[in-house]
Coordinates of C-alpha atoms in Angstrom, one line a residue:
L25 CA 0.6 137.5 -43.4
L26 CA 1.8 134.5 -45.2
I27 CA 4.7 134.0 -42.5
I28 CA 2.0 134.3 -39.7
A29 CA -0.1 131.7 -41.4
M30 CA 2.8 129.3 -41.6
W31 CA 3.7 129.7 -38.0
T32 CA -0.1 129.0 -36.9
D33 CA -0.6 125.9 -34.8
R34 CA -0.8 123.1 -37.2
R35 CA -4.4 122.0 -35.8
Q36 CA -5.7 125.5 -36.5
R37 CA -3.8 126.4 -39.6
W38 CA -6.6 125.6 -42.1
A39 CA -9.3 127.3 -40.0
S40 CA -7.4 130.3 -38.9
S41 CA -4.8 130.9 -41.7
Q42 CA -7.0 130.4 -44.6
W43 CA -8.4 133.9 -44.5
L44 CA -4.6 135.3 -43.9
I45 CA -3.5 133.4 -47.0
L46 CA -6.2 134.8 -49.0
V47 CA -5.7 138.4 -47.9
A48 CA -2.1 138.1 -48.5
L49 CA -2.5 137.0 -52.1
W50 CA -4.8 139.8 -52.6
L51 CA -2.5 142.3 -51.2
L52 CA 0.4 140.7 -53.4
T53 CA -1.6 141.0 -56.5
L54 CA -2.6 144.5 -55.7
S55 CA 1.0 145.5 -54.9
T56 CA 2.4 143.9 -58.1
R57 CA -0.1 145.8 -60.1
N58 CA 0.7 149.2 -58.5
V59 CA 4.7 148.3 -59.0
V60 CA 4.1 147.7 -62.8
S61 CA 1.9 150.9 -63.0
L62 CA 4.6 152.8 -61.2
S63 CA 7.2 151.4 -63.2
Q64 CA 5.8 152.4 -66.3
R65 CA 4.9 155.9 -65.1
N66 CA 8.5 156.2 -63.7
F67 CA 10.0 155.2 -67.0
G68 CA 8.0 157.5 -69.1
S69 CA 8.9 160.3 -66.5
V70 CA 12.7 159.4 -66.8
V71 CA 12.4 159.5 -70.6
Q72 CA 10.7 162.8 -70.6
E73 CA 12.7 164.7 -68.0
D74 CA 16.2 163.3 -68.4
I75 CA 16.8 162.0 -71.8
F76 CA 14.6 163.3 -74.8
G77 CA 12.7 166.3 -73.6
A78 CA 9.5 164.7 -74.5
A79 CA 7.4 161.6 -73.4
T80 CA 8.1 158.5 -75.7
S81 CA 6.2 155.9 -73.6
K82 CA 2.5 155.4 -73.4
Y83 CA 0.8 152.6 -71.6
N84 CA -2.5 151.5 -73.0
A85 CA -4.7 149.8 -70.3
N86 CA -7.1 148.1 -73.1
T87 CA -4.3 146.6 -75.3
K88 CA -1.5 146.1 -72.7
G89 CA 0.9 147.6 -75.1
H90 CA 3.6 149.9 -74.9
W91 CA 4.2 152.7 -77.6
C92 CA 7.2 154.6 -78.6
E93 CA 6.3 158.0 -79.7
Y94 CA 9.4 158.9 -81.4
C95 CA 9.5 155.7 -83.7
S96 CA 5.7 155.4 -84.0
V97 CA 6.1 151.7 -83.0
G98 CA 4.3 149.6 -80.4
F99 CA 5.2 146.6 -78.2
N100 CA 3.3 144.2 -76.3
K101 CA 5.9 143.4 -73.8
H102 CA 7.5 145.9 -71.6
R103 CA 10.8 144.1 -72.0
D104 CA 10.8 144.4 -75.8
F105 CA 9.9 148.1 -75.5
L106 CA 13.1 148.7 -73.2
E107 CA 15.3 146.7 -75.7
H108 CA 14.0 149.1 -78.5
V109 CA 14.8 152.4 -76.5
A110 CA 18.2 150.9 -76.1
G111 CA 18.6 149.9 -79.6
R112 CA 20.3 151.7 -82.6
R113 CA 17.3 152.3 -84.4
H114 CA 15.6 154.4 -81.5
K115 CA 18.9 156.3 -81.0
K116 CA 19.1 157.3 -84.9
V117 CA 15.5 158.2 -84.9
I118 CA 16.4 160.6 -81.9
A119 CA 19.4 161.9 -83.5
E120 CA 17.7 162.6 -86.8
G121 CA 14.8 164.3 -85.0
D122 CA 17.1 166.7 -83.2
V123 CA 18.5 167.5 -86.4
V124 CA 14.9 168.2 -88.0
W125 CA 13.8 170.2 -85.2
E126 CA 16.9 172.5 -85.3
E127 CA 16.4 173.1 -88.9
Y128 CA 12.5 173.7 -88.3
L129 CA 13.4 176.4 -85.7
A130 CA 16.0 177.8 -87.9
R131 CA 13.5 178.4 -90.8
G132 CA 11.2 180.1 -88.3
K133 CA 8.2 182.2 -89.4
D134 CA 9.1 182.5 -93.1
S135 CA 8.4 178.8 -93.4
V136 CA 5.3 177.6 -94.9
F137 CA 5.5 174.8 -92.5
W138 CA 5.8 177.0 -89.2
D139 CA 3.4 177.3 -86.5
A140 CA 4.1 178.7 -82.8
S141 CA 2.0 175.9 -81.4
V142 CA 4.2 173.0 -82.8
M143 CA 6.0 171.1 -80.2
K144 CA 9.4 169.2 -80.6
M145 CA 7.6 165.8 -80.9
D146 CA 5.5 167.0 -83.5
V147 CA 8.5 167.5 -85.7
A148 CA 11.1 165.2 -84.4
K149 CA 9.1 161.9 -84.3
T150 CA 9.4 159.5 -87.3
W151 CA 6.9 159.8 -90.2
S152 CA 3.6 157.7 -89.7
L153 CA 1.2 157.7 -92.5
D154 CA -1.5 156.3 -89.9
A155 CA -1.1 159.3 -87.7
F156 CA -0.8 161.8 -90.6
A157 CA -3.7 160.6 -92.8
K158 CA -6.0 160.1 -89.6
G159 CA -8.6 163.1 -89.6
L160 CA -7.6 164.5 -93.1
R161 CA -10.4 165.3 -95.6
A162 CA -11.1 162.0 -97.6
R163 CA -11.9 161.6 -101.1
G164 CA -15.6 161.3 -102.1
R165 CA -18.3 162.2 -104.4
S166 CA -20.7 163.3 -101.7
S167 CA -21.0 167.0 -100.8
K168 CA -20.7 165.8 -97.2
K169 CA -16.9 165.8 -96.1
K170 CA -15.6 162.7 -94.6
S171 CA -12.4 162.0 -92.9
V172 CA -9.6 159.5 -94.0
S173 CA -9.7 156.3 -91.9
H174 CA -7.0 153.4 -91.7
I175 CA -9.5 150.9 -91.1
G176 CA -9.6 148.3 -94.1
M177 CA -6.8 150.0 -95.9
V178 CA -4.9 148.1 -98.4
G179 CA -1.5 147.6 -96.7
T180 CA -2.7 147.7 -93.1
N181 CA -2.1 144.8 -90.7
D182 CA -5.4 143.9 -89.6
A183 CA -4.0 142.2 -86.5
L184 CA -2.9 145.5 -85.2
L185 CA -6.5 146.9 -85.2
S186 CA -8.8 146.7 -82.3
P187 CA -11.3 145.1 -82.6
P188 CA -9.7 143.0 -85.5
L189 CA -11.1 143.5 -88.9
H190 CA -10.6 141.7 -92.1
F191 CA -11.6 143.9 -94.9
T192 CA -10.0 144.0 -98.3
G193 CA -9.9 146.7 -100.7
N194 CA -12.1 149.7 -100.1
N195 CA -12.7 151.1 -96.7
K196 CA -15.6 149.7 -94.9
N197 CA -15.9 152.5 -92.3
V198 CA -19.0 154.6 -92.8
D199 CA -17.6 157.5 -91.0
G200 CA -14.4 157.8 -93.1
G201 CA -13.1 157.6 -96.6
N202 CA -10.3 155.5 -98.0
Q203 CA -8.1 158.2 -99.8
I204 CA -6.9 161.5 -99.2
D205 CA -8.8 164.1 -100.8
P206 CA -6.7 165.0 -104.0
T207 CA -7.8 168.6 -103.8
L208 CA -6.3 168.8 -100.2
R209 CA -3.3 171.4 -100.2
L210 CA -0.6 172.3 -98.0
S211 CA -2.4 175.5 -96.7
D212 CA -5.2 173.2 -95.7
L213 CA -3.3 171.1 -93.1
P214 CA -3.3 172.0 -89.5
P215 CA -0.1 172.7 -87.6
S216 CA 0.5 169.1 -86.4
K217 CA 0.2 167.7 -89.9
L218 CA 2.4 170.4 -91.4
A219 CA 5.0 169.4 -88.8
A220 CA 4.7 165.8 -89.6
L221 CA 4.8 166.5 -93.4
F222 CA 8.1 168.6 -92.7
R223 CA 9.4 165.5 -91.0
Y224 CA 8.7 163.2 -94.1
L225 CA 10.1 165.8 -96.7
H226 CA 13.2 166.5 -94.6
G227 CA 16.5 164.9 -96.2
T228 CA 17.1 162.7 -93.1
S229 CA 13.7 160.7 -94.2
S230 CA 13.5 161.4 -98.0
R231 CA 17.1 161.6 -98.8
I232 CA 16.1 164.4 -101.3
T233 CA 18.2 167.4 -99.7
C234 CA 16.4 170.0 -101.9
L235 CA 12.8 168.8 -101.5
L236 CA 11.8 170.9 -98.6
D237 CA 13.2 174.2 -100.3
M238 CA 11.3 173.5 -103.4
V239 CA 7.9 172.9 -101.6
E240 CA 8.7 176.2 -99.8
A241 CA 9.3 178.0 -103.1
L242 CA 6.2 176.4 -104.8
P243 CA 3.1 178.5 -105.1
S244 CA 0.6 176.9 -102.8
K245 CA -2.2 176.0 -105.3
Y246 CA 0.4 173.5 -106.7
V247 CA 1.3 172.0 -103.5
R248 CA -1.6 169.1 -103.4
I249 CA -0.8 166.6 -100.6
K250 CA -1.8 163.4 -102.4
E251 CA 0.3 164.3 -105.6
L252 CA 3.3 165.0 -103.4
L253 CA 3.1 161.9 -101.2
E254 CA 2.5 159.6 -104.2
S255 CA 5.4 161.2 -106.2
V256 CA 7.8 160.6 -103.4
E257 CA 6.5 157.3 -102.7
V258 CA 7.1 156.3 -106.4
Y259 CA 10.6 158.0 -106.2
F260 CA 11.4 155.6 -103.2
Q261 CA 10.2 152.6 -105.4
F262 CA 12.6 153.8 -108.1
R263 CA 15.4 153.8 -105.8
E264 CA 14.5 150.3 -104.2
R265 CA 13.5 148.4 -107.0
I266 CA 15.7 149.6 -109.9
L267 CA 18.7 151.3 -108.4
K268 CA 19.2 148.7 -105.5
R269 CA 18.3 145.4 -107.2
S270 CA 18.2 142.2 -105.0
T271 CA 21.7 140.7 -104.4
K272 CA 20.0 137.8 -103.3
Q273 CA 19.2 137.0 -107.2
G274 CA 22.9 137.5 -107.8
K275 CA 22.2 140.8 -110.1
E276 CA 24.1 143.9 -110.0
S277 CA 22.7 147.3 -109.8
K278 CA 21.3 149.0 -112.6
H279 CA 23.3 152.0 -113.8
L280 CA 21.1 154.3 -115.6
S281 CA 22.3 157.1 -118.0
V282 CA 18.7 158.2 -119.1
V283 CA 15.1 158.0 -117.7
Y284 CA 12.1 158.7 -120.0
D285 CA 9.1 159.8 -118.0
I286 CA 6.2 158.9 -120.4
G287 CA 3.0 160.9 -120.0
C288 CA 4.6 162.8 -117.3
G289 CA 1.8 165.0 -116.4
H290 CA 3.0 167.2 -113.4
G291 CA 6.3 165.5 -113.7
L292 CA 7.4 165.4 -110.0
V293 CA 8.6 162.0 -109.9
G294 CA 11.0 162.7 -113.0
M295 CA 12.0 165.8 -111.1
L296 CA 12.9 164.1 -107.9
I297 CA 15.1 161.8 -110.0
A298 CA 16.8 164.5 -112.0
A299 CA 17.4 166.5 -108.6
S300 CA 18.8 163.4 -106.9
F301 CA 20.9 162.0 -109.6
P302 CA 22.6 164.8 -111.5
H303 CA 24.4 162.3 -113.8
M304 CA 21.3 161.0 -115.0
K305 CA 19.2 162.7 -117.9
V306 CA 15.6 162.8 -117.5
I307 CA 13.6 163.3 -120.5
A308 CA 9.9 164.1 -119.7
I309 CA 7.3 163.4 -122.4
D310 CA 4.0 164.5 -122.8
R311 CA 1.6 166.3 -125.4
V312 CA 2.1 169.8 -123.5
P313 CA 3.7 170.7 -120.3
R314 CA 1.2 171.5 -117.5
E315 CA 1.3 174.5 -115.6
S316 CA 2.2 172.4 -112.5
F317 CA 5.2 171.1 -114.3
V318 CA 6.5 174.5 -115.3
A319 CA 5.7 175.8 -111.6
Q320 CA 7.7 172.8 -110.1
R321 CA 10.7 173.1 -112.3
E322 CA 10.9 176.7 -111.4
A323 CA 10.4 176.1 -107.7
F324 CA 13.5 173.5 -108.0
G325 CA 15.6 176.4 -109.5
A326 CA 14.5 178.9 -106.9
A327 CA 15.7 176.3 -104.4
G328 CA 19.1 176.3 -106.0
T329 CA 18.7 173.0 -107.9
F330 CA 18.4 174.0 -111.7
L331 CA 17.7 170.6 -113.0
T332 CA 19.8 171.0 -116.0
N333 CA 19.7 167.4 -116.7
L334 CA 15.8 167.6 -117.3
E335 CA 14.3 168.1 -120.7
F336 CA 10.7 168.3 -121.8
K337 CA 9.7 167.0 -125.2
N338 CA 6.1 167.5 -126.8
G339 CA 5.0 164.1 -128.2
D340 CA 4.3 160.5 -127.3
L341 CA 5.8 157.2 -127.4
S342 CA 7.0 157.8 -131.0
I343 CA 9.8 159.9 -129.7
L344 CA 11.3 156.8 -127.9
Q345 CA 10.9 154.8 -131.2
E346 CA 12.9 157.3 -133.1
K347 CA 15.6 157.4 -130.4
Q348 CA 16.4 153.9 -130.9
D349 CA 18.7 154.6 -133.9
E350 CA 20.5 157.5 -131.9
E351 CA 23.7 157.2 -130.0
D352 CA 22.4 157.0 -126.5
D353 CA 23.4 154.2 -124.2
Q354 CA 20.1 152.3 -124.7
N355 CA 20.9 149.5 -122.3
N356 CA 21.2 152.0 -119.4
A357 CA 17.7 153.5 -120.0
L358 CA 14.6 153.4 -118.0
V359 CA 10.9 153.9 -119.2
L360 CA 8.8 155.3 -116.3
C361 CA 5.1 155.4 -116.7
V362 CA 3.2 156.6 -113.7
H363 CA -0.5 156.7 -114.2
G364 CA -0.2 156.3 -118.0
C365 CA -4.0 156.4 -119.4
K366 CA -5.4 153.2 -121.1
E367 CA -2.9 151.6 -123.5
L368 CA -0.1 153.6 -122.6
T369 CA 1.1 151.5 -119.7
H370 CA 1.5 148.3 -121.7
E371 CA 2.8 150.0 -124.6
S372 CA 5.5 151.6 -122.6
I373 CA 6.4 148.4 -121.0
E374 CA 6.7 146.5 -124.7
L375 CA 9.0 149.2 -125.9
A376 CA 11.2 148.9 -122.8
Q377 CA 11.3 145.1 -123.4
E378 CA 12.1 145.4 -127.0
N379 CA 15.1 147.4 -126.1
N380 CA 16.2 145.6 -122.8
W381 CA 15.5 148.8 -120.9
A382 CA 14.5 149.0 -117.4
W383 CA 10.9 149.8 -116.7
L384 CA 8.6 151.0 -113.7
A385 CA 4.8 151.3 -114.2
L386 CA 2.2 152.6 -112.1
P387 CA -1.1 151.5 -113.9
C388 CA -4.1 153.7 -114.0
C389 CA -7.3 153.3 -115.9
L390 CA -6.8 150.0 -117.4
Q391 CA -9.1 148.5 -120.3
A392 CA -10.0 144.9 -119.7
G393 CA -9.8 144.3 -123.5
D394 CA -6.1 145.3 -123.7
H395 CA -5.2 142.6 -121.1
L396 CA -7.7 139.7 -121.0
G397 CA -8.6 139.1 -124.5
E398 CA -12.1 138.9 -126.3
A399 CA -12.8 135.6 -124.8
T400 CA -13.0 137.0 -121.2
A401 CA -15.6 139.3 -119.7
L402 CA -14.7 140.8 -116.4
K403 CA -17.8 141.2 -114.5
V404 CA -16.5 142.5 -111.0
Q405 CA -18.3 145.3 -109.3
S406 CA -15.7 146.3 -106.8
D407 CA -13.1 148.7 -108.8
H408 CA -10.3 147.9 -106.5
T409 CA -10.7 144.1 -107.2
R410 CA -10.9 144.9 -111.0
Y411 CA -7.9 147.2 -110.9
A412 CA -5.8 144.4 -109.1
M413 CA -7.0 141.7 -111.4
L414 CA -5.9 143.8 -114.4
C415 CA -2.5 144.4 -112.9
G416 CA -2.2 140.7 -112.3
A417 CA -2.9 140.1 -116.0
I418 CA 0.0 142.7 -116.8
A419 CA 2.3 140.9 -114.5
A420 CA 1.4 137.5 -116.0
K421 CA 2.2 138.7 -119.4
Y422 CA 5.2 141.0 -119.0
H423 CA 6.9 139.3 -115.9
P424 CA 8.2 142.2 -113.8
E425 CA 10.9 141.4 -111.2
T426 CA 8.9 142.8 -108.4
I427 CA 5.4 143.9 -107.5
T428 CA 4.8 146.2 -104.7
T429 CA 2.0 148.7 -103.6
I430 CA 1.7 152.2 -102.4
D431 CA -0.6 152.6 -99.5
S432 CA -4.3 153.1 -100.7
R433 CA -4.8 156.1 -98.5
I434 CA -2.5 157.8 -100.8
T435 CA -3.7 156.5 -104.1
G436 CA -6.2 154.0 -105.3
R437 CA -4.0 153.0 -108.3
G438 CA -1.2 152.1 -106.3
I439 CA 0.3 148.7 -107.6
V440 CA 3.8 149.2 -108.8
L441 CA 5.4 147.0 -111.4
A442 CA 9.1 147.0 -112.1
S443 CA 11.8 145.4 -114.0
S444 CA 15.6 146.1 -114.2
G445 CA 15.7 145.1 -117.9
R446 CA 18.2 142.4 -117.7
G447 CA 17.9 138.7 -117.3

């Protein structure tokens, strides 16, 4: 039509060709739209039928985005999406997903994670807390159960939300809670969530080869989802903040020989360290061993990892004060304090600093008087803000090398402070 308009008699061009040009432009726009849509459908079809055996491309007409199902990541531009699919990271996720899927099938009906309705994509795609937490029972004091929502969570990128929100701290969504219910157990999860958790716990993701077997062997009443996720995330922090120190600061990695797990409770973090690093001695300290501590240690043994380097001691911080005169290589020690109550957090840090030990703390129920002094009255209604401010006071006093967080959907006490104990 454009060509015909161009060849129309010059005197009649504007009168007779105007409508031809308009129609041509309309058809061109329509055809372009169809080509884009068709190319997206074709691309997804090729991915589904010829490469991976499951769709990895989704087109959202509202956000104009492209989503990689395997990698749980989105792109605004189709070109960026194609580059991602051709990249190393995507190929690595595919390869790992195939390994995880094969193991899932091999475990079969005897596995606590098994369900015949689970598809390959449920198991093979990379871990996404957004997808996993969505719809799970949320923590709450009301008898009316709510579901976890990602909106307004600490650690979420508000720019990715539609419509954009700018909540800080506690969840503002009246239809959902902001934390996974601490009483939620493995047996409460639907098949798709079990499959996702299988991927998260698998050695390709957690790098803890015995973790899946331990969970399989653990009595169901001790497999609480919140505690499991929280412990694994703290273990990740231990690896990244203590064992892999930042080379940008010109510091060497910390070579630990002993880990003191103060107020260990269920003790899973210390056990994960003991299982992953047999050369390290882990001393778990608490007044009495919990049932869950004993059950988890037995489950590790049933899975073939006997944790001979793990020792439980009845007592408190005085045990460490006595050990200062012993022959242990004190410079290679770590004090681990996960959700130590009240003064236990800062007392553990002080003991570590006195001995030039590394330390990692996840503060819990902090008292304002312990960190702000008598001259300061903390009058803050938001529990989240109060907790963050007191953690800031701890950081100002003890100067940790790193301050990071665990997603608030897992725990409301998720600020992690860590120091290598040198420099």
